[in-house]
Tab-separated table of C-alpha atoms and ligand atoms in Angstrom:
chain	number	residue	atom	x	y	z
A	111	MET	CA	-56.537	144.820	-20.495
A	112	LYS	CA	-58.087	143.067	-23.499
A	113	THR	CA	-56.641	143.604	-26.983
A	114	ILE	CA	-59.350	143.945	-29.610
A	115	VAL	CA	-59.891	144.270	-33.342
A	116	ILE	CA	-63.052	145.886	-34.751
A	117	LEU	CA	-64.252	144.807	-38.189
A	118	GLY	CA	-66.529	147.576	-39.492
A	119	SER	CA	-65.261	150.219	-37.057
A	120	THR	CA	-66.789	153.179	-38.928
A	121	GLY	CA	-70.360	151.869	-38.767
A	122	SER	CA	-73.072	152.171	-36.154
A	123	ILE	CA	-71.905	149.172	-34.064
A	124	GLY	CA	-68.228	149.983	-34.722
A	125	THR	CA	-68.495	153.545	-33.420
A	126	SER	CA	-70.554	152.431	-30.389
A	127	THR	CA	-67.811	149.900	-29.638
A	128	LEU	CA	-65.136	152.593	-29.818
A	129	ASP	CA	-67.274	154.770	-27.562
A	130	ILE	CA	-67.043	152.013	-24.935
A	131	VAL	CA	-63.269	151.714	-25.451
A	132	ASP	CA	-63.009	155.479	-25.026
A	133	ARG	CA	-64.965	155.408	-21.749
A	134	PHE	CA	-62.960	152.492	-20.312
A	135	PRO	CA	-59.365	153.118	-21.386
A	136	GLY	CA	-58.012	150.694	-18.777
A	137	GLU	CA	-60.081	147.801	-20.157
A	138	PHE	CA	-59.346	147.619	-23.874
A	139	ARG	CA	-56.525	148.247	-26.302
A	140	VAL	CA	-57.302	148.570	-30.040
A	141	ALA	CA	-54.907	146.548	-32.198
A	142	GLY	CA	-56.764	146.745	-35.500
A	143	LEU	CA	-59.663	148.426	-37.298
A	144	THR	CA	-61.325	147.833	-40.664
A	145	ALA	CA	-63.906	149.611	-42.802
A	146	GLY	CA	-65.337	149.510	-46.306
A	147	SER	CA	-64.487	152.832	-47.947
A	148	ASN	CA	-64.744	155.569	-45.306
A	149	ASP	CA	-61.092	156.633	-45.144
A	150	GLU	CA	-61.942	159.954	-43.488
A	151	LYS	CA	-63.588	158.408	-40.442
A	152	LEU	CA	-60.993	155.664	-40.226
A	153	GLU	CA	-58.265	158.316	-40.159
A	154	GLU	CA	-59.945	159.988	-37.163
A	155	GLN	CA	-60.155	156.630	-35.425
A	156	ILE	CA	-56.488	155.847	-36.162
A	157	ARG	CA	-55.382	159.185	-34.654
A	158	LYS	CA	-57.454	158.602	-31.551
A	159	PHE	CA	-57.085	154.865	-30.864
A	160	LYS	CA	-53.647	154.219	-32.436
A	161	PRO	CA	-54.159	150.718	-33.883
A	162	ARG	CA	-51.071	148.922	-35.235
A	163	ILE	CA	-52.876	147.703	-38.343
A	164	VAL	CA	-55.978	148.703	-40.343
A	165	ALA	CA	-57.632	147.750	-43.629
A	166	LEU	CA	-60.170	149.181	-46.037
A	167	SER	CA	-61.887	146.831	-48.454
A	168	ASP	CA	-61.850	149.577	-51.103
A	169	ALA	CA	-58.319	149.861	-52.526
A	170	SER	CA	-58.634	153.469	-53.675
A	171	ALA	CA	-59.904	154.515	-50.227
A	172	ALA	CA	-56.887	152.711	-48.744
A	173	ALA	CA	-54.584	154.661	-51.064
A	174	ARG	CA	-56.163	157.916	-49.833
A	175	LEU	CA	-55.786	156.765	-46.245
A	176	ARG	CA	-52.054	156.080	-46.753
A	177	GLN	CA	-51.627	159.711	-47.837
A	178	ARG	CA	-53.672	161.023	-44.921
A	179	CYS	CA	-51.703	158.925	-42.441
A	180	ALA	CA	-48.207	159.480	-43.869
A	181	GLY	CA	-45.912	159.773	-40.873
A	182	LEU	CA	-48.152	157.768	-38.514
A	183	SER	CA	-46.996	154.344	-37.437
A	184	VAL	CA	-49.888	152.301	-38.763
A	185	GLU	CA	-49.892	149.537	-41.338
A	186	ILE	CA	-52.644	150.080	-43.944
A	187	LEU	CA	-53.895	147.103	-45.943
A	188	ASP	CA	-56.693	146.716	-48.467
A	189	GLY	CA	-59.079	144.205	-50.026
A	190	GLN	CA	-60.487	140.965	-48.625
A	191	GLU	CA	-56.990	139.712	-47.867
A	192	GLY	CA	-56.220	142.865	-45.892
A	193	LEU	CA	-59.426	142.560	-43.850
A	194	SER	CA	-58.633	138.932	-43.015
A	195	GLN	CA	-55.104	139.840	-41.998
A	196	VAL	CA	-56.395	142.454	-39.539
A	197	ALA	CA	-59.023	139.970	-38.301
A	198	SER	CA	-56.250	137.535	-37.417
A	199	ALA	CA	-53.755	140.066	-35.992
A	200	PRO	CA	-51.598	137.959	-33.630
A	201	GLU	CA	-51.927	140.249	-30.598
A	202	ALA	CA	-55.771	140.394	-30.739
A	203	GLU	CA	-57.798	138.362	-28.223
A	204	LEU	CA	-61.291	139.500	-29.179
A	205	VAL	CA	-62.647	140.446	-32.605
A	206	ILE	CA	-65.801	142.559	-32.776
A	207	SER	CA	-67.451	141.470	-36.008
A	208	ALA	CA	-69.513	144.471	-37.166
A	209	ILE	CA	-69.269	144.631	-40.937
A	210	VAL	CA	-72.683	144.783	-42.596
A	211	GLY	CA	-73.750	141.917	-44.844
A	212	GLY	CA	-72.105	138.871	-46.338
A	213	ALA	CA	-68.873	140.846	-46.791
A	214	GLY	CA	-68.150	139.980	-43.158
A	215	LEU	CA	-68.081	136.212	-43.676
A	216	VAL	CA	-64.491	135.802	-44.879
A	217	PRO	CA	-62.835	138.067	-42.266
A	218	THR	CA	-65.010	136.735	-39.424
A	219	LEU	CA	-64.128	133.173	-40.369
A	220	ALA	CA	-60.445	134.184	-40.567
A	221	ALA	CA	-60.726	135.491	-36.987
A	222	ILE	CA	-62.335	132.228	-35.823
A	223	ARG	CA	-59.699	130.132	-37.577
A	224	SER	CA	-56.949	132.072	-35.838
A	225	GLY	CA	-58.555	131.351	-32.469
A	226	LYS	CA	-59.921	134.811	-31.615
A	227	GLN	CA	-62.934	135.134	-29.361
A	228	ILE	CA	-65.754	136.757	-31.316
A	229	ALA	CA	-68.302	139.422	-30.391
A	230	LEU	CA	-70.756	138.930	-33.238
A	231	ALA	CA	-72.954	141.776	-34.459
A	232	ASN	CA	-72.654	140.880	-38.150
A	233	LYS	CA	-75.508	138.359	-38.393
A	234	GLU	CA	-75.404	137.713	-42.149
A	235	PRO	CA	-72.382	135.339	-42.005
A	236	MET	CA	-74.277	133.183	-39.460
A	237	VAL	CA	-77.167	133.065	-41.907
A	238	MET	CA	-74.922	132.140	-44.823
A	239	ALA	CA	-72.769	129.563	-43.075
A	240	GLY	CA	-73.889	129.110	-39.467
A	241	LYS	CA	-73.099	125.412	-39.265
A	242	LEU	CA	-69.623	125.903	-40.699
A	243	MET	CA	-68.888	128.854	-38.410
A	244	GLN	CA	-69.908	126.884	-35.326
A	245	GLU	CA	-67.875	123.846	-36.405
A	246	GLU	CA	-64.821	126.039	-36.938
A	247	ALA	CA	-65.425	127.774	-33.602
A	248	ARG	CA	-65.493	124.403	-31.808
A	249	LYS	CA	-62.376	123.253	-33.608
A	250	HIS	CA	-60.444	126.396	-32.645
A	251	HIS	CA	-61.856	126.685	-29.079
A	252	VAL	CA	-63.532	129.968	-29.922
A	253	ARG	CA	-66.559	131.373	-28.134
A	254	ILE	CA	-68.950	133.486	-30.163
A	255	PHE	CA	-70.642	136.083	-27.950
A	256	PRO	CA	-73.805	137.582	-29.435
A	257	VAL	CA	-74.034	141.358	-29.801
A	258	ASP	CA	-77.399	141.466	-31.560
A	259	SER	CA	-79.679	142.691	-28.741
A	260	GLU	CA	-82.149	139.773	-28.980
A	261	HIS	CA	-79.417	137.162	-28.966
A	262	SER	CA	-77.583	138.903	-26.150
A	263	ALA	CA	-80.847	138.797	-24.174
A	264	ILE	CA	-81.272	135.079	-24.883
A	265	PHE	CA	-77.630	134.398	-24.066
A	266	GLN	CA	-78.092	136.166	-20.718
A	267	SER	CA	-81.401	134.366	-20.067
A	268	LEU	CA	-79.726	130.995	-20.699
A	269	GLU	CA	-76.863	131.621	-18.270
A	270	GLY	CA	-76.857	129.100	-15.436
A	271	HIS	CA	-79.584	126.940	-16.998
A	272	ARG	CA	-79.547	123.534	-18.676
A	273	LYS	CA	-80.154	123.427	-22.390
A	274	GLU	CA	-82.452	120.422	-22.108
A	275	ASP	CA	-84.795	122.502	-19.923
A	276	VAL	CA	-85.392	125.075	-22.658
A	277	ARG	CA	-88.847	124.959	-24.212
A	278	ARG	CA	-88.802	128.007	-26.534
A	279	LEU	CA	-86.709	130.997	-27.446
A	280	ILE	CA	-88.883	134.063	-28.032
A	281	LEU	CA	-87.302	136.811	-30.091
A	282	THR	CA	-88.924	140.202	-29.750
A	283	ALA	CA	-89.282	142.486	-32.772
A	284	SER	CA	-90.069	146.201	-32.738
A	285	GLY	CA	-91.916	145.823	-36.033
A	286	GLY	CA	-89.725	148.541	-37.560
A	287	ALA	CA	-90.672	151.835	-39.135
A	288	LEU	CA	-93.688	150.629	-41.116
A	289	TRP	CA	-95.578	148.366	-38.749
A	290	PRO	CA	-98.750	150.541	-38.656
A	291	LEU	CA	-99.067	150.746	-42.467
A	292	THR	CA	-101.569	148.858	-44.630
A	293	LYS	CA	-100.479	146.631	-47.515
A	294	GLU	CA	-101.480	149.333	-49.993
A	295	GLU	CA	-99.504	151.987	-48.122
A	296	LEU	CA	-96.429	149.746	-47.995
A	297	ARG	CA	-96.326	149.628	-51.780
A	298	ASP	CA	-95.557	153.325	-52.119
A	299	VAL	CA	-93.273	153.788	-49.136
A	300	THR	CA	-90.085	155.791	-49.754
A	301	ALA	CA	-86.644	154.820	-48.476
A	302	GLU	CA	-86.636	157.942	-46.335
A	303	ARG	CA	-89.837	156.834	-44.607
A	304	ALA	CA	-88.652	153.239	-44.152
A	305	LEU	CA	-85.435	154.496	-42.544
A	306	GLN	CA	-87.299	156.141	-39.641
A	307	HIS	CA	-86.897	153.382	-37.059
A	308	PRO	CA	-88.909	154.128	-33.911
A	309	ASN	CA	-86.387	152.861	-31.323
A	310	TRP	CA	-82.923	152.145	-32.723
A	311	LYS	CA	-80.431	154.250	-34.664
A	312	MET	CA	-78.637	151.775	-36.922
A	313	GLY	CA	-77.038	151.443	-40.342
A	314	ALA	CA	-79.315	151.771	-43.390
A	315	LYS	CA	-79.359	148.096	-44.393
A	316	ILE	CA	-80.508	146.737	-41.026
A	317	THR	CA	-83.030	149.570	-40.696
A	318	ILE	CA	-84.686	148.498	-43.958
A	319	ASP	CA	-84.432	144.860	-42.827
A	320	SER	CA	-86.315	145.909	-39.681
A	321	ALA	CA	-89.008	147.559	-41.791
A	322	THR	CA	-89.532	144.409	-43.919
A	323	LEU	CA	-89.091	142.120	-40.858
A	324	MET	CA	-86.348	140.352	-42.838
A	325	ASN	CA	-84.126	141.348	-39.920
A	326	LYS	CA	-86.188	139.041	-37.697
A	327	GLY	CA	-86.047	136.316	-40.338
A	328	LEU	CA	-82.241	136.616	-40.341
A	329	GLU	CA	-82.267	136.616	-36.536
A	330	VAL	CA	-84.254	133.361	-36.387
A	331	VAL	CA	-81.513	131.736	-38.475
A	332	GLU	CA	-78.842	133.407	-36.334
A	333	ALA	CA	-80.498	132.079	-33.155
A	334	ARG	CA	-80.709	128.572	-34.575
A	335	TRP	CA	-76.918	128.434	-34.978
A	336	LEU	CA	-75.860	130.534	-31.993
A	337	PHE	CA	-77.882	128.467	-29.532
A	338	ASP	CA	-78.110	125.163	-31.435
A	339	ILE	CA	-81.913	125.109	-31.185
A	340	PRO	CA	-84.242	123.861	-33.967
A	341	GLU	CA	-86.379	126.489	-35.689
A	342	SER	CA	-89.536	124.821	-34.340
A	343	GLN	CA	-88.505	126.094	-30.878
A	344	ILE	CA	-87.860	129.669	-31.976
A	345	GLU	CA	-90.746	132.132	-31.950
A	346	VAL	CA	-91.130	135.798	-32.751
A	347	MET	CA	-93.337	138.317	-30.997
A	348	ILE	CA	-93.919	141.965	-31.878
A	349	HIS	CA	-93.063	144.245	-28.978
A	350	ARG	CA	-93.119	147.827	-30.218
A	351	GLU	CA	-91.310	149.387	-27.255
A	352	SER	CA	-88.047	147.362	-27.550
A	353	ILE	CA	-87.705	147.109	-23.770
A	354	ILE	CA	-87.824	143.324	-23.385
A	355	HIS	CA	-84.985	142.319	-25.676
A	356	SER	CA	-86.009	138.619	-25.844
A	357	LEU	CA	-87.068	135.716	-23.625
A	358	VAL	CA	-86.449	132.065	-22.904
A	359	GLU	CA	-89.280	129.802	-21.809
A	360	TYR	CA	-88.281	126.733	-19.771
A	361	GLN	CA	-90.049	123.378	-19.378
A	362	ASP	CA	-91.645	124.489	-16.094
A	363	ARG	CA	-93.182	127.424	-18.057
A	364	SER	CA	-90.971	129.970	-16.344
A	365	MET	CA	-89.877	132.724	-18.632
A	366	ILE	CA	-86.598	134.565	-18.213
A	367	ALA	CA	-86.017	137.784	-20.079
A	368	GLN	CA	-83.500	140.602	-20.273
A	369	LEU	CA	-84.816	144.170	-20.223
A	370	GLY	CA	-83.263	147.558	-20.847
A	371	LEU	CA	-83.617	150.804	-22.733
A	372	PRO	CA	-82.665	150.300	-26.380
A	373	ASP	CA	-78.954	151.175	-26.494
A	374	MET	CA	-76.547	148.822	-28.275
A	375	ARG	CA	-73.740	149.746	-25.885
A	376	THR	CA	-75.309	147.424	-23.296
A	377	PRO	CA	-75.114	144.212	-25.396
A	378	ILE	CA	-71.814	145.280	-27.023
A	379	SER	CA	-70.145	145.845	-23.653
A	380	TYR	CA	-71.497	142.552	-22.287
A	381	ALA	CA	-69.947	140.659	-25.191
A	382	MET	CA	-66.680	142.565	-24.763
A	383	ARG	CA	-66.349	142.154	-21.008
A	384	TYR	CA	-68.152	138.825	-20.426
A	385	PRO	CA	-68.797	137.638	-17.746
A	386	GLY	CA	-68.212	141.048	-16.159
A	387	ARG	CA	-70.385	144.102	-16.660
A	388	LEU	CA	-69.111	147.608	-17.279
A	389	PRO	CA	-70.612	150.521	-15.323
A	390	LEU	CA	-72.073	152.290	-18.367
A	391	ASP	CA	-73.182	155.862	-17.813
A	392	LEU	CA	-76.649	155.378	-19.367
A	393	PRO	CA	-80.117	156.313	-18.121
A	394	SER	CA	-81.820	153.573	-16.091
A	395	LEU	CA	-84.915	151.859	-17.339
A	396	GLU	CA	-87.719	153.230	-15.160
A	397	LEU	CA	-90.568	150.764	-15.563
A	398	THR	CA	-92.945	152.976	-13.605
A	399	GLU	CA	-92.463	155.714	-16.207
A	400	ILE	CA	-92.994	153.298	-19.092
A	401	ALA	CA	-95.975	151.800	-17.221
A	402	LYS	CA	-97.192	149.707	-20.144
A	403	LEU	CA	-95.567	147.236	-22.521
A	404	THR	CA	-97.406	145.771	-25.496
A	405	PHE	CA	-97.106	142.478	-27.386
A	406	CYS	CA	-98.736	140.979	-30.457
A	407	LYS	CA	-98.213	138.323	-33.097
A	408	PRO	CA	-96.285	139.090	-36.296
A	409	ASP	CA	-98.384	139.780	-39.403
A	410	HIS	CA	-97.090	137.441	-42.114
A	411	ASP	CA	-99.447	138.851	-44.698
A	412	ARG	CA	-98.047	142.384	-44.614
A	413	PHE	CA	-94.518	141.298	-43.682
A	414	PRO	CA	-93.797	137.982	-45.458
A	415	CYS	CA	-89.983	138.216	-45.097
A	416	LEU	CA	-90.081	136.782	-41.576
A	417	GLY	CA	-91.607	133.578	-42.945
A	418	LEU	CA	-88.836	133.322	-45.523
A	419	GLY	CA	-86.304	133.151	-42.694
A	420	TYR	CA	-88.087	130.101	-41.225
A	421	GLU	CA	-88.530	128.556	-44.652
A	422	SER	CA	-84.841	128.937	-45.512
A	423	LEU	CA	-83.943	127.125	-42.273
A	424	ARG	CA	-86.357	124.269	-42.930
A	425	ILE	CA	-84.910	123.818	-46.423
A	426	GLY	CA	-81.343	124.256	-45.151
A	427	GLY	CA	-78.142	123.954	-47.208
A	428	THR	CA	-77.488	126.967	-49.405
A	429	MET	CA	-81.038	128.370	-49.043
A	430	PRO	CA	-80.344	130.783	-46.145
A	431	ALA	CA	-77.271	132.152	-47.991
A	432	THR	CA	-79.406	132.552	-51.122
A	433	MET	CA	-82.114	134.406	-49.210
A	434	ASN	CA	-79.546	136.638	-47.556
A	435	ALA	CA	-77.774	137.583	-50.789
A	436	ALA	CA	-81.033	138.310	-52.638
A	437	ASN	CA	-82.120	140.479	-49.719
A	438	GLU	CA	-78.874	142.460	-49.791
A	439	ILE	CA	-79.274	143.201	-53.496
A	440	ALA	CA	-82.966	144.074	-53.142
A	441	VAL	CA	-82.429	146.363	-50.143
A	442	ASP	CA	-79.615	148.157	-51.918
A	443	ALA	CA	-81.839	148.682	-54.983
A	444	PHE	CA	-84.674	149.972	-52.784
A	445	LEU	CA	-82.349	152.403	-50.983
A	446	LYS	CA	-81.234	153.720	-54.376
A	447	GLY	CA	-84.849	154.235	-55.435
A	448	GLY	CA	-84.699	151.535	-58.112
A	449	ILE	CA	-87.525	149.300	-56.838
A	450	ARG	CA	-90.591	149.495	-54.611
A	451	PHE	CA	-90.579	148.493	-50.950
A	452	THR	CA	-92.892	145.578	-51.764
A	453	ASP	CA	-90.519	144.418	-54.544
A	454	ILE	CA	-87.920	143.453	-51.922
A	455	VAL	CA	-89.793	140.320	-50.889
A	456	LYS	CA	-90.665	139.486	-54.507
A	457	ILE	CA	-86.979	139.481	-55.438
A	458	ILE	CA	-86.026	137.293	-52.486
A	459	ARG	CA	-88.939	134.903	-53.110
A	460	SER	CA	-88.203	134.565	-56.835
A	461	THR	CA	-84.495	133.997	-56.218
A	462	MET	CA	-85.220	131.294	-53.633
A	463	ASP	CA	-87.762	129.675	-55.964
A	464	VAL	CA	-85.245	129.002	-58.733
A	465	HIS	CA	-82.264	128.123	-56.550
A	466	SER	CA	-80.726	124.642	-56.929
A	467	LEU	CA	-80.051	123.562	-53.388
A	468	LYS	CA	-76.639	122.323	-52.265
A	469	ASP	CA	-74.981	121.598	-48.929
A	470	VAL	CA	-72.759	124.160	-47.219
A	471	ASP	CA	-69.769	122.250	-45.865
A	472	THR	CA	-67.096	124.680	-46.989
A	473	LEU	CA	-66.617	128.439	-47.180
A	474	GLU	CA	-66.384	128.185	-50.966
A	475	GLU	CA	-69.843	126.572	-51.155
A	476	ALA	CA	-71.373	129.404	-49.121
A	477	LEU	CA	-69.628	132.028	-51.254
A	478	GLU	CA	-70.705	130.321	-54.470
A	479	ALA	CA	-74.389	130.358	-53.391
A	480	ASP	CA	-73.958	134.009	-52.421
A	481	ARG	CA	-72.477	134.881	-55.831
A	482	TRP	CA	-75.190	132.996	-57.702
A	483	ALA	CA	-78.024	134.625	-55.723
A	484	ARG	CA	-76.596	138.127	-56.135
A	485	GLU	CA	-76.449	137.692	-59.871
A	486	LYS	CA	-79.975	136.289	-60.027
A	487	ALA	CA	-81.367	139.033	-57.795
A	488	GLU	CA	-79.587	141.723	-59.854
A	489	SER	CA	-81.339	140.453	-62.978
A	490	LEU	CA	-84.704	140.550	-61.158
A	491	VAL	CA	-83.983	144.111	-60.006
A	492	SER	CA	-83.264	145.152	-63.600
A	493	ALA	CA	-86.529	143.609	-64.734
A	494	LEU	CA	-88.497	145.476	-62.038
A	495	ALA	CA	-86.538	148.744	-62.192
A	496	ARG	CA	-88.677	151.829	-62.381
B	67	NAD	P1	-73.246	150.170	-40.755
B	67	NAD	O1	-73.677	150.257	-42.167
B	67	NAD	O2	-73.483	151.331	-39.868
B	67	NAD	O3	-71.663	149.845	-40.707
B	67	NAD	C1	-71.104	148.833	-41.475
B	67	NAD	C2	-69.600	148.807	-41.350
B	67	NAD	O4	-69.125	147.811	-42.283
B	67	NAD	C3	-68.901	150.104	-41.724
B	67	NAD	O5	-67.715	150.254	-40.969
B	67	NAD	C4	-68.542	149.893	-43.199
B	67	NAD	O6	-67.423	150.662	-43.614
B	67	NAD	C5	-68.209	148.418	-43.223
B	67	NAD	N1	-68.463	147.807	-44.520
B	67	NAD	C6	-69.559	147.972	-45.301
B	67	NAD	N2	-69.430	147.252	-46.441
B	67	NAD	C7	-68.236	146.614	-46.351
B	67	NAD	C8	-67.531	145.731	-47.229
B	67	NAD	N3	-68.038	145.360	-48.407
B	67	NAD	N4	-66.335	145.265	-46.822
B	67	NAD	C9	-65.820	145.635	-45.631
B	67	NAD	N5	-66.423	146.471	-44.778
B	67	NAD	C10	-67.631	146.954	-45.141
B	67	NAD	O7	-73.912	148.851	-40.145
B	67	NAD	P2	-74.333	148.572	-38.632
B	67	NAD	O8	-75.681	149.077	-38.405
B	67	NAD	O9	-73.232	148.947	-37.698
B	67	NAD	O10	-74.464	146.974	-38.662
B	67	NAD	C11	-73.345	146.124	-38.691
B	67	NAD	C12	-73.800	144.696	-38.476
B	67	NAD	O11	-74.315	144.574	-37.159
B	67	NAD	C13	-74.919	144.251	-39.420
B	67	NAD	O12	-74.744	142.911	-39.751
B	67	NAD	C14	-76.175	144.429	-38.581
B	67	NAD	O13	-77.191	143.536	-38.960
B	67	NAD	C15	-75.653	144.100	-37.200
B	67	NAD	N6	-76.412	144.738	-36.118
B	67	NAD	C16	-76.444	146.086	-36.022
B	67	NAD	C17	-77.168	146.711	-35.005
B	67	NAD	C18	-77.176	148.203	-34.861
B	67	NAD	O14	-77.707	148.700	-33.873
B	67	NAD	N7	-76.620	148.968	-35.759
B	67	NAD	C19	-77.871	145.911	-34.099
B	67	NAD	C20	-77.807	144.531	-34.212
B	67	NAD	C21	-77.069	143.946	-35.231
B	68	MG	MG1	-81.478	142.547	-33.392
């Protein structure tokens, strides 16, 4: 029996994680849950999974939750401090990090610093402060297990091999909802259209990131820190079907890949039960029915965000955190109808262009770059607002 905490339990990854807990009651016990502001869903989860402690980042949602849960034996905290307290709950062995965006950095780092093993879905903290997170993980004897499907595939393809034999990591990308569109068509795309991902059902932010290919840019940075591989050895390939989740090429030119139907419960459960595998009741991948898989190179002209991910890594320091924060602000503005789809990259580019680079050796330095970039990007959004 493994005792777990889920950060971001009301989201897409959070609810898939609880679905696994529900199906394997003998395997996991839920000690803590956190969410942003969805007190209604968190209440349901509290009644079902009976955590000892929960937190909502939104204080007024937490106040509502205390009323809803009057009489239940659950401690309800709020704010950043509350999230970090749940993340470091003494009885927890494994923390599933599934908050969306930079908001996950502080609680995920709190979990690492209190020695919890981490199942990492929340990629943005790795982008903001990957070096720091890995240093802290080493210091506290913490293993970070990837949940992101590409990184889970690479992790599995690296098992039993020597790092010095690795030639390339190849991340696959579905291309997102807008891959077939021309540059002109992309300009007028609505949020509703961009949210129609062909293969995965995910939260809104990552679905837009998939449509801009910023998601793959973030994943290149994530891979660099998760696997300690320079960006020159990380490649991206468009694979529309999302069946091959990623590949590793070795020095002898062998390639090892992990395949499966796109369902996040497979990588989530692997990270939760590593090195074991849970008998998930999912349809099998029938390759004879699929018959054909396709691959092509990314198009940097129509989807320049991927290149920004590489660029931020080459520049280093606070640049990835700056890119990430500007992207969060731009995506939020696009989802609210405030800017065009093609303005997202302009806002990120312009924010990166005027950023004064610093090193990221401390949490405070990462958070400061994040704050600065959000403010800058907000001002660019206002200037572009329709
Ligand atoms: P989501 O929007 O569905 O859920 C986000 C969760 O975070 C919710 O529980 C929400 O309440 C909480 N949250 C949001 N803002 C918060 C804040 N400011 N403070 C505290 N909590 C906050 O997102 P998701 O799709 O589940 O994605 C979560 C993370 O996992 C992202 O980093 C995403 O890139 C990554 N990821 C998701 C998928 C997927 O299939 N959904 C796949 C790979 C990686
Ligand atoms: Mg992914």
